XYZ file of C-alpha atoms in Angstrom:
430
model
C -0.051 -176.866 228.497
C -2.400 -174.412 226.464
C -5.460 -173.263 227.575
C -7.987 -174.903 225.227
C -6.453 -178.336 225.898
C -7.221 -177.702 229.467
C -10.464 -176.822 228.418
C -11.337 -179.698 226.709
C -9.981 -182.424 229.507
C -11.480 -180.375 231.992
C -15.069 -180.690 229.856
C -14.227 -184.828 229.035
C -14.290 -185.373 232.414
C -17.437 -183.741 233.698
C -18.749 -185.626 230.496
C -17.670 -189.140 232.196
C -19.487 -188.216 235.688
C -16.276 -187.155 237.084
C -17.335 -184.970 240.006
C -17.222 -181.534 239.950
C -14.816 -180.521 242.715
C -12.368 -183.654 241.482
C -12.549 -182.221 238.411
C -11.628 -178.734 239.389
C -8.542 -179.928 241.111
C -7.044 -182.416 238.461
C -7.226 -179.715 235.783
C -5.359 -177.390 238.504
C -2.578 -179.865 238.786
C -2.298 -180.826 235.380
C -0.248 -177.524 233.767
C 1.869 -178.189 236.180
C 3.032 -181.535 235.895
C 2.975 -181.118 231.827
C 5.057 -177.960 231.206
C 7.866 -178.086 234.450
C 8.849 -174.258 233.543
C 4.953 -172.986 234.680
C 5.141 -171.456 238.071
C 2.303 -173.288 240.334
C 3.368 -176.095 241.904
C 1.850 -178.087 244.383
C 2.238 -176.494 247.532
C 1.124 -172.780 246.060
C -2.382 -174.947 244.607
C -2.655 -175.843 248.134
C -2.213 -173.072 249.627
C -4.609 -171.393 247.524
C -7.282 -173.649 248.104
C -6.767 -173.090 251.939
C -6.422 -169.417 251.113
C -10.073 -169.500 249.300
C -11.827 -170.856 252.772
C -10.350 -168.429 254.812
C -12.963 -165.877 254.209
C -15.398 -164.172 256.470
C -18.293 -163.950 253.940
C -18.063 -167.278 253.237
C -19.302 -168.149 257.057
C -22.687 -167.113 256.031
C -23.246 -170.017 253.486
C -23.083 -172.891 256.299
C -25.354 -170.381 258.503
C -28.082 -169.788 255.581
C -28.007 -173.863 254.729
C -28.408 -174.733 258.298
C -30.973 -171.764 258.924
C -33.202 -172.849 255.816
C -33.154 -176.611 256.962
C -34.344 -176.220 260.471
C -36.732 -173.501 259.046
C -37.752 -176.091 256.436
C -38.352 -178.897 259.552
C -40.129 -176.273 261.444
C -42.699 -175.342 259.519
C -42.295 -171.642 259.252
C -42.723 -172.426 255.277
C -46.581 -173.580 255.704
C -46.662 -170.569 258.276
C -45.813 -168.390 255.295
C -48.016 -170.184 253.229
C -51.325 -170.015 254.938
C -51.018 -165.858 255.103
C -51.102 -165.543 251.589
C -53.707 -168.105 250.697
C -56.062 -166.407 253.375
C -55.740 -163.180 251.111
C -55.322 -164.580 247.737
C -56.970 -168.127 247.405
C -60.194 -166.832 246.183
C -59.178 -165.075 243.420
C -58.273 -167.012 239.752
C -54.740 -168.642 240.461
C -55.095 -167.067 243.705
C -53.447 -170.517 245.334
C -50.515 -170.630 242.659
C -50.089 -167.516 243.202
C -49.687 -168.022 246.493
C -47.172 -170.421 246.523
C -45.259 -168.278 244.098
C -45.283 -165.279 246.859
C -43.929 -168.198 249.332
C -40.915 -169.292 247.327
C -40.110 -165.630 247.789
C -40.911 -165.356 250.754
C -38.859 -168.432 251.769
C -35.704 -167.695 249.599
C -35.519 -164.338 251.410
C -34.522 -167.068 254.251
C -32.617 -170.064 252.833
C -30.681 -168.234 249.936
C -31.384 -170.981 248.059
C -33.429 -172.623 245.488
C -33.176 -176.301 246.203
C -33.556 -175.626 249.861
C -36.852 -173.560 248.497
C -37.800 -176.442 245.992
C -38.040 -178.742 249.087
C -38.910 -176.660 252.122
C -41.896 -175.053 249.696
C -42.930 -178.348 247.106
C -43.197 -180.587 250.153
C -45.848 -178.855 251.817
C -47.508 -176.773 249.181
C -47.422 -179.347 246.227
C -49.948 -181.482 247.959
C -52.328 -179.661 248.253
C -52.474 -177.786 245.238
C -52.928 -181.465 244.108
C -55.410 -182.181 246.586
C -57.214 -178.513 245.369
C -57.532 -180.212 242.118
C -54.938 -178.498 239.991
C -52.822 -180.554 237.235
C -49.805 -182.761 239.402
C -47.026 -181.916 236.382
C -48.414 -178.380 236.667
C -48.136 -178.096 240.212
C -44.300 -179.806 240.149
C -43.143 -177.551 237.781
C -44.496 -174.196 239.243
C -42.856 -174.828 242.323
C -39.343 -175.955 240.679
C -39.284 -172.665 238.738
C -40.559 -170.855 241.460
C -38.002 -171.952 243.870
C -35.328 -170.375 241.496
C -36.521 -166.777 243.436
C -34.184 -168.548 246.107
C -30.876 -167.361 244.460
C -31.926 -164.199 243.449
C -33.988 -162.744 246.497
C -31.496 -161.809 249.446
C -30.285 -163.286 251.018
C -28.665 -165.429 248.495
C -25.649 -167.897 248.602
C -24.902 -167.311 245.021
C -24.279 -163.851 245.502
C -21.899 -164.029 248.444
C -20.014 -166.244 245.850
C -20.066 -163.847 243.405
C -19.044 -161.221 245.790
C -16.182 -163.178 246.781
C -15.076 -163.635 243.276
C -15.598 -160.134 242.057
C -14.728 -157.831 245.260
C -18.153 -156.558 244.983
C -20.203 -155.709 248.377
C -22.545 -158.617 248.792
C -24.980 -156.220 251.276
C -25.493 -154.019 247.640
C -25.653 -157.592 245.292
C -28.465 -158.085 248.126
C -29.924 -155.045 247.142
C -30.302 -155.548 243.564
C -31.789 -158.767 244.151
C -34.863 -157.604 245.697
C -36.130 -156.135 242.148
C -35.488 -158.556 239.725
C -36.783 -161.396 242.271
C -40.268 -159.194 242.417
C -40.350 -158.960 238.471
C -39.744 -162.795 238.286
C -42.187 -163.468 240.428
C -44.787 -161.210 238.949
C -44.234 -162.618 235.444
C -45.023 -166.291 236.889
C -48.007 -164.749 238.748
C -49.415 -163.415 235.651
C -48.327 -167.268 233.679
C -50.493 -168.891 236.560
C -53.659 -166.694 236.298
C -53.421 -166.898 232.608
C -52.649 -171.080 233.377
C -55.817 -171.068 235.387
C -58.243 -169.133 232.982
C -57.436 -171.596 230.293
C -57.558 -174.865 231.927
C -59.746 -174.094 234.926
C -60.217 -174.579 238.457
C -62.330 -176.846 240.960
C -63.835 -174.034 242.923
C -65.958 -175.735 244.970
C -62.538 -177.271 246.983
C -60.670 -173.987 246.572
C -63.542 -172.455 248.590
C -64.043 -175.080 251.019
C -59.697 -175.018 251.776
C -60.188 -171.071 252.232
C -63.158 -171.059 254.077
C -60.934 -173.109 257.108
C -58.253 -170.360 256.912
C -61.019 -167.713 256.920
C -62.659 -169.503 259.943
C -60.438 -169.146 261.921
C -59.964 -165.204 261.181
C -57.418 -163.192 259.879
C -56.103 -162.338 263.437
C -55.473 -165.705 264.650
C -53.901 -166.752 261.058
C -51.876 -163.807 261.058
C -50.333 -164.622 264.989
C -50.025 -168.376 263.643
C -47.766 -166.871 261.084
C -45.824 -164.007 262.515
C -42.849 -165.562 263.846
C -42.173 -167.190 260.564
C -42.984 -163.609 258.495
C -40.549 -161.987 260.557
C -37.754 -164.329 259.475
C -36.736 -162.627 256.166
C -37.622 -159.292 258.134
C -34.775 -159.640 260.819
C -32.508 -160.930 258.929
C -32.954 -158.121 255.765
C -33.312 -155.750 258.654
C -30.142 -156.387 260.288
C -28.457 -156.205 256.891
C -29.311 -153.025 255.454
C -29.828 -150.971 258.845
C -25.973 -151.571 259.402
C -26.014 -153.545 261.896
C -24.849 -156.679 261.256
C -23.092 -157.879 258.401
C -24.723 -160.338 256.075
C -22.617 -162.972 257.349
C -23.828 -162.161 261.294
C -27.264 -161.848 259.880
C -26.929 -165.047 259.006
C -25.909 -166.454 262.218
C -28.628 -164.568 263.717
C -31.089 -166.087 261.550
C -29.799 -169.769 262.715
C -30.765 -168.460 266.052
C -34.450 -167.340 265.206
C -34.955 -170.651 263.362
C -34.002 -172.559 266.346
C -36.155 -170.336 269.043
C -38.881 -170.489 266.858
C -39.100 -174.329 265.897
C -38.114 -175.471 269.302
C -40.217 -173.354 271.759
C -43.178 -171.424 269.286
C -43.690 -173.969 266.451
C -42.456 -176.928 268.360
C -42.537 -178.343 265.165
C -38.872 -179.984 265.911
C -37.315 -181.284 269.399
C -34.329 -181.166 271.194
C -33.451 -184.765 269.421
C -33.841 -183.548 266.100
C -31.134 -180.743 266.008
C -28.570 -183.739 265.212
C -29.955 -185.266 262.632
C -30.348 -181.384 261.041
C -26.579 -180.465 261.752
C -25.435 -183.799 260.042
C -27.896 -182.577 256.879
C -26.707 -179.384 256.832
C -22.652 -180.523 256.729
C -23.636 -182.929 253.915
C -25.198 -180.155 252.022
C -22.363 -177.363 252.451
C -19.185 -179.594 252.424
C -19.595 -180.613 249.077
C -19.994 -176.921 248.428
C -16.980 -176.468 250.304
C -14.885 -179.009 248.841
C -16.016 -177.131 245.352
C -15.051 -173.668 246.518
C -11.369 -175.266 247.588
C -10.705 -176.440 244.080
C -11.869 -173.628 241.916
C -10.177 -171.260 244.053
C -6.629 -173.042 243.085
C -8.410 -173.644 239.399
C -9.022 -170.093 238.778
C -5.871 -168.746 240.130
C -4.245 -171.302 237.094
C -6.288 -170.396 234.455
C -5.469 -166.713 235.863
C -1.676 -167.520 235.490
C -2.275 -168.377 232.227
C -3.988 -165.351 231.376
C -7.144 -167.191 230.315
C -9.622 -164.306 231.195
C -7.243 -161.838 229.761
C -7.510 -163.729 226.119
C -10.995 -164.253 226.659
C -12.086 -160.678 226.947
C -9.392 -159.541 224.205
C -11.026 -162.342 221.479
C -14.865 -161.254 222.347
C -14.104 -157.532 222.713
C -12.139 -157.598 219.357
C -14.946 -159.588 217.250
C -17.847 -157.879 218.567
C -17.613 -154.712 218.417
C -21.654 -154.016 219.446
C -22.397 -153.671 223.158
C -25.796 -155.418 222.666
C -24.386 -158.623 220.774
C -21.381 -158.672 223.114
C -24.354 -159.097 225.621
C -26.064 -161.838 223.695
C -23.224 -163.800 223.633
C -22.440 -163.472 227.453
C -26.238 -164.440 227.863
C -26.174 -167.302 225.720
C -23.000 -168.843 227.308
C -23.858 -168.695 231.157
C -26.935 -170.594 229.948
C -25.019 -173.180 228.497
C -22.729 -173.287 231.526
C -25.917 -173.165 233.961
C -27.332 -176.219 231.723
C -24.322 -178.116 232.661
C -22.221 -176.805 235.688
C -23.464 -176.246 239.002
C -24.002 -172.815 240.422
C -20.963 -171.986 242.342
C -18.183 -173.560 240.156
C -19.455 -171.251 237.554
C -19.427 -168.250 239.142
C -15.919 -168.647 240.937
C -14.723 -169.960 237.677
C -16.442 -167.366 235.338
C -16.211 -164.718 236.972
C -12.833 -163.226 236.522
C -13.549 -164.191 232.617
C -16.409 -162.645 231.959
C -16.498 -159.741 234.265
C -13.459 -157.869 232.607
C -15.615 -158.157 229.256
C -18.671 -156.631 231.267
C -16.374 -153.751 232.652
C -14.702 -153.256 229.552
C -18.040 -152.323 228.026
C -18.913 -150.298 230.897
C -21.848 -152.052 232.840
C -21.370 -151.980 236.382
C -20.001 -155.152 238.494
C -23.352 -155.343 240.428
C -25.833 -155.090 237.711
C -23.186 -158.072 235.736
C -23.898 -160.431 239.091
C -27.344 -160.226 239.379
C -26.972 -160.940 235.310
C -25.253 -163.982 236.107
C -27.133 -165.266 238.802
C -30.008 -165.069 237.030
C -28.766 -166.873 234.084
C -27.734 -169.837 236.281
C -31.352 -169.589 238.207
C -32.733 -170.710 234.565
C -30.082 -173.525 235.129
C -31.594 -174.583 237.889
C -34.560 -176.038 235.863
C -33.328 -176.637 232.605
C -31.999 -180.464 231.842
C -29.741 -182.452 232.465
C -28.213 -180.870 235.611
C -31.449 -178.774 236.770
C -31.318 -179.597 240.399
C -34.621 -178.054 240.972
C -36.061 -180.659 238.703
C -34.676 -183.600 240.565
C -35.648 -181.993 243.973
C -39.345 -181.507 242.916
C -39.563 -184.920 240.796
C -38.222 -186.496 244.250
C -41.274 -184.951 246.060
C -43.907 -185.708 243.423
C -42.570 -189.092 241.259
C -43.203 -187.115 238.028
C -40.524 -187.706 235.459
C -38.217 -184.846 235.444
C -38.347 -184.359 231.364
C -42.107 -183.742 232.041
C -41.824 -181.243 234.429
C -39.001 -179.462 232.092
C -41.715 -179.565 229.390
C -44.435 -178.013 231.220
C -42.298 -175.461 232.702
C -41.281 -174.347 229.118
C -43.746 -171.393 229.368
C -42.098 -169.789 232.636
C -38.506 -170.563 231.464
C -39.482 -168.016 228.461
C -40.373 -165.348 231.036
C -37.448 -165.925 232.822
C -35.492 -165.492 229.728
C -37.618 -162.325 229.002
C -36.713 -160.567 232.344
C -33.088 -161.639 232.174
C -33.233 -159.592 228.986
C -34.807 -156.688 230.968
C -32.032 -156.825 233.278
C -29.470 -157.083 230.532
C -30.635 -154.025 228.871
C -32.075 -151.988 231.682
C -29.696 -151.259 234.513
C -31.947 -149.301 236.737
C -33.840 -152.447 237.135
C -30.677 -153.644 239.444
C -29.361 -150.741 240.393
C -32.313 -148.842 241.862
C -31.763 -149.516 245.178
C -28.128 -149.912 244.623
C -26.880 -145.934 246.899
């Protein structure tokens, strides 16, 4: 069967709703049963799909899911909250801005950015509505804020990518922490400027601030350690060399737990079911994905797909810059329509031969592509993050697209900075 065939049933049926992991593995089979001379049969697509699960990184994406819900049902996200609007709510934007520096904060737990969307938007959404800011203003910061979930570390996208590329995950870790602080200092400097044009209610902003500074900085501070030390323990364990990310993440299933249960107490004994049945319905769909691209990428693989691939780009554009651009432009696409880690395992051995061929490193290419499917994330008509925060708010998910127009741009404008400028990923990269 030829490649572009393939292609095209394999895009005709995410077209008719076919879901994604069904998808994967139908377009696996089908070279198979077409052409009887091509070498994968059955039993080697099965066996790779059993081969792709049997991975030790890949424990740490059940961990981080679970770990971000019962951190979500715990509270340790208001914690967070309530440290940096003490210090920041009474300057312009200073509340935005604060719930900017949370979705950091928080994706530097959950690894990822519908996890953020909710655990964040839930709590913080509210009240910036209650504070008197704009609703479809308030929606949409927090869905492109929660993006900062897949880049920060620790970050489920990047253990994909690791596993699809070889790469260390502990240094794709690493050159998230940059890029995540530029992205959230562009949307920092969108809010104030936000703010300064439309306004603010001062008089509640100060009354909301004046209980957190009422009650001191000391006793908000001890409120909130317990949560602030999540992202610490877990980062901590992972780049003093003592645990590897995937026992950092059990570890930080472990902290959620003591804290919500016996600090917080914001969940009980009772609850922990209900959370492990939510977590398994999150990460076996993910699961189910992972199976079936595994087998779908060793095809396309077989068939020398990313071999032809790289040859046709690398032989039409000759300029590293516009070979770049087109890269750039085409995991946007993909993040517009394709969930985050079907594209990478699928993508990945495509488009990182290209990358290497025109010598950019394998680390600074991942945090490239995760960043180009973060701006998936709130772009329609997959845009998760827009159907998580138009769940929490009722606000028509094409209106919170619109408003966030302005911050996709500046996500757009750093992902150019990391394109172009390498030491931007690769400073803390030994």
């Amino acid at each position: 069967m030829p490649a572009p065939l393939l292609l095209v049933i394999f895009i005709i049926l995410l077209l008719i709703a076919i879901p994604v992991g069904i998808t994967l593995g139908i377009t696996a089979v089908l070279p198979g049963l077409f052409d009887p001379s091509f070498t994968v049969g059955a039993k080697y697509l099965i066996r790779s799909m059993f081969g792709g699960l049997d991975s030790f990184p890949l424990l740490a994406v059940p961990m981080f899911v679970l770990s971000g819900i019962i951190m979500a049902k715990g509270g340790i996200s208001r914690k967070i909250f309530d440290v940096f609007a003490y210090f920041l709510g009474r300057l312009t934007a200073g509340m935005p801005c604060a719930v900017i520096i949370t979705c950091l904060f928080y994706g530097a737990i959950s690894g990822s950015a519908p996890a953020t969307v909710a655990a964040v938007g839930s709590m913080t959404i509210p009240v910036l509505i209650g504070l008197g800011y704009d609703k479809v203003f308030a929606t949409s910061l927090v869905a492109v804020a929660g993006g900062l979930g897949v880049i920060i570390p620790p970050s489920i996208p990047f253990i994909m990518y690791g596993m699809a590329s070889g790469a260390s995950v502990s240094d794709l870790f690493l050159a998230g922490i940059v890029p995540g602080i530029v992205i959230a200092g562009l949307l920092m400097g969108y809010a104030v400027w936000y703010c300064r044009v439309h306004g603010e209610d001062k008089d509640r902003i100060k009354a909301e601030t004046n209980e957190l500074h009422a009650k001191g900085f000391g006793s908000v501070f001890k409120e909130s350690f317990f949560a602030l030390m999540s992202p610490v323990i877990v980062l901590g364990c992972i780049y003093s060399g003592i645990t590897s990310p995937t026992e950092a993440a059990v570890i930080s299933v472990y902290y959620a737990l003591a804290v919500s249960l016996f600090i917080y107490k914001e969940i009980k004994i009772g609850d922990l079911w209900g959370i492990l049945v939510e977590a398994m319905k999150t990460y076996t769909p993910i699961l189910f994905i992972l199976a079936a691209s595994t087998a779908f990428s060793r095809v396309l693989t077989l068939m020398q797909v990313p071999q032809t691939v790289s040859s046709y780009i690398l032989e039409n554009f000759q300029s590293k810059i516009v070979i770049l651009l087109v890269i750039n432009i085409f995991l946007l696409l993909v993040g517009m329509v394709m969930d985050t880690t079907p594209a990478i395992l699928i993508l990945t051995p495509i488009l990182l031969p290209i990358a290497e061929g025109i010598g950019m490193d394998p680390i600074q290419f991942g945090v490239i592509m995760v960043v180009n499917l973060a701006i998936g994330f709130v772009t329609p008509p997959i845009g998760v993050n827009l159907f998580v925060a138009s769940a929490l708010t009722d606000v028509p998910v094409m209106e919170i697209a619109k408003k966030a127009i302005p911050m996709i741009v500046l996500f757009l404008a750093a992902l150019l900075l990391f394109t172009f400028v390498p030491a931007l990923s690769l400073v803390l990269v030994s």
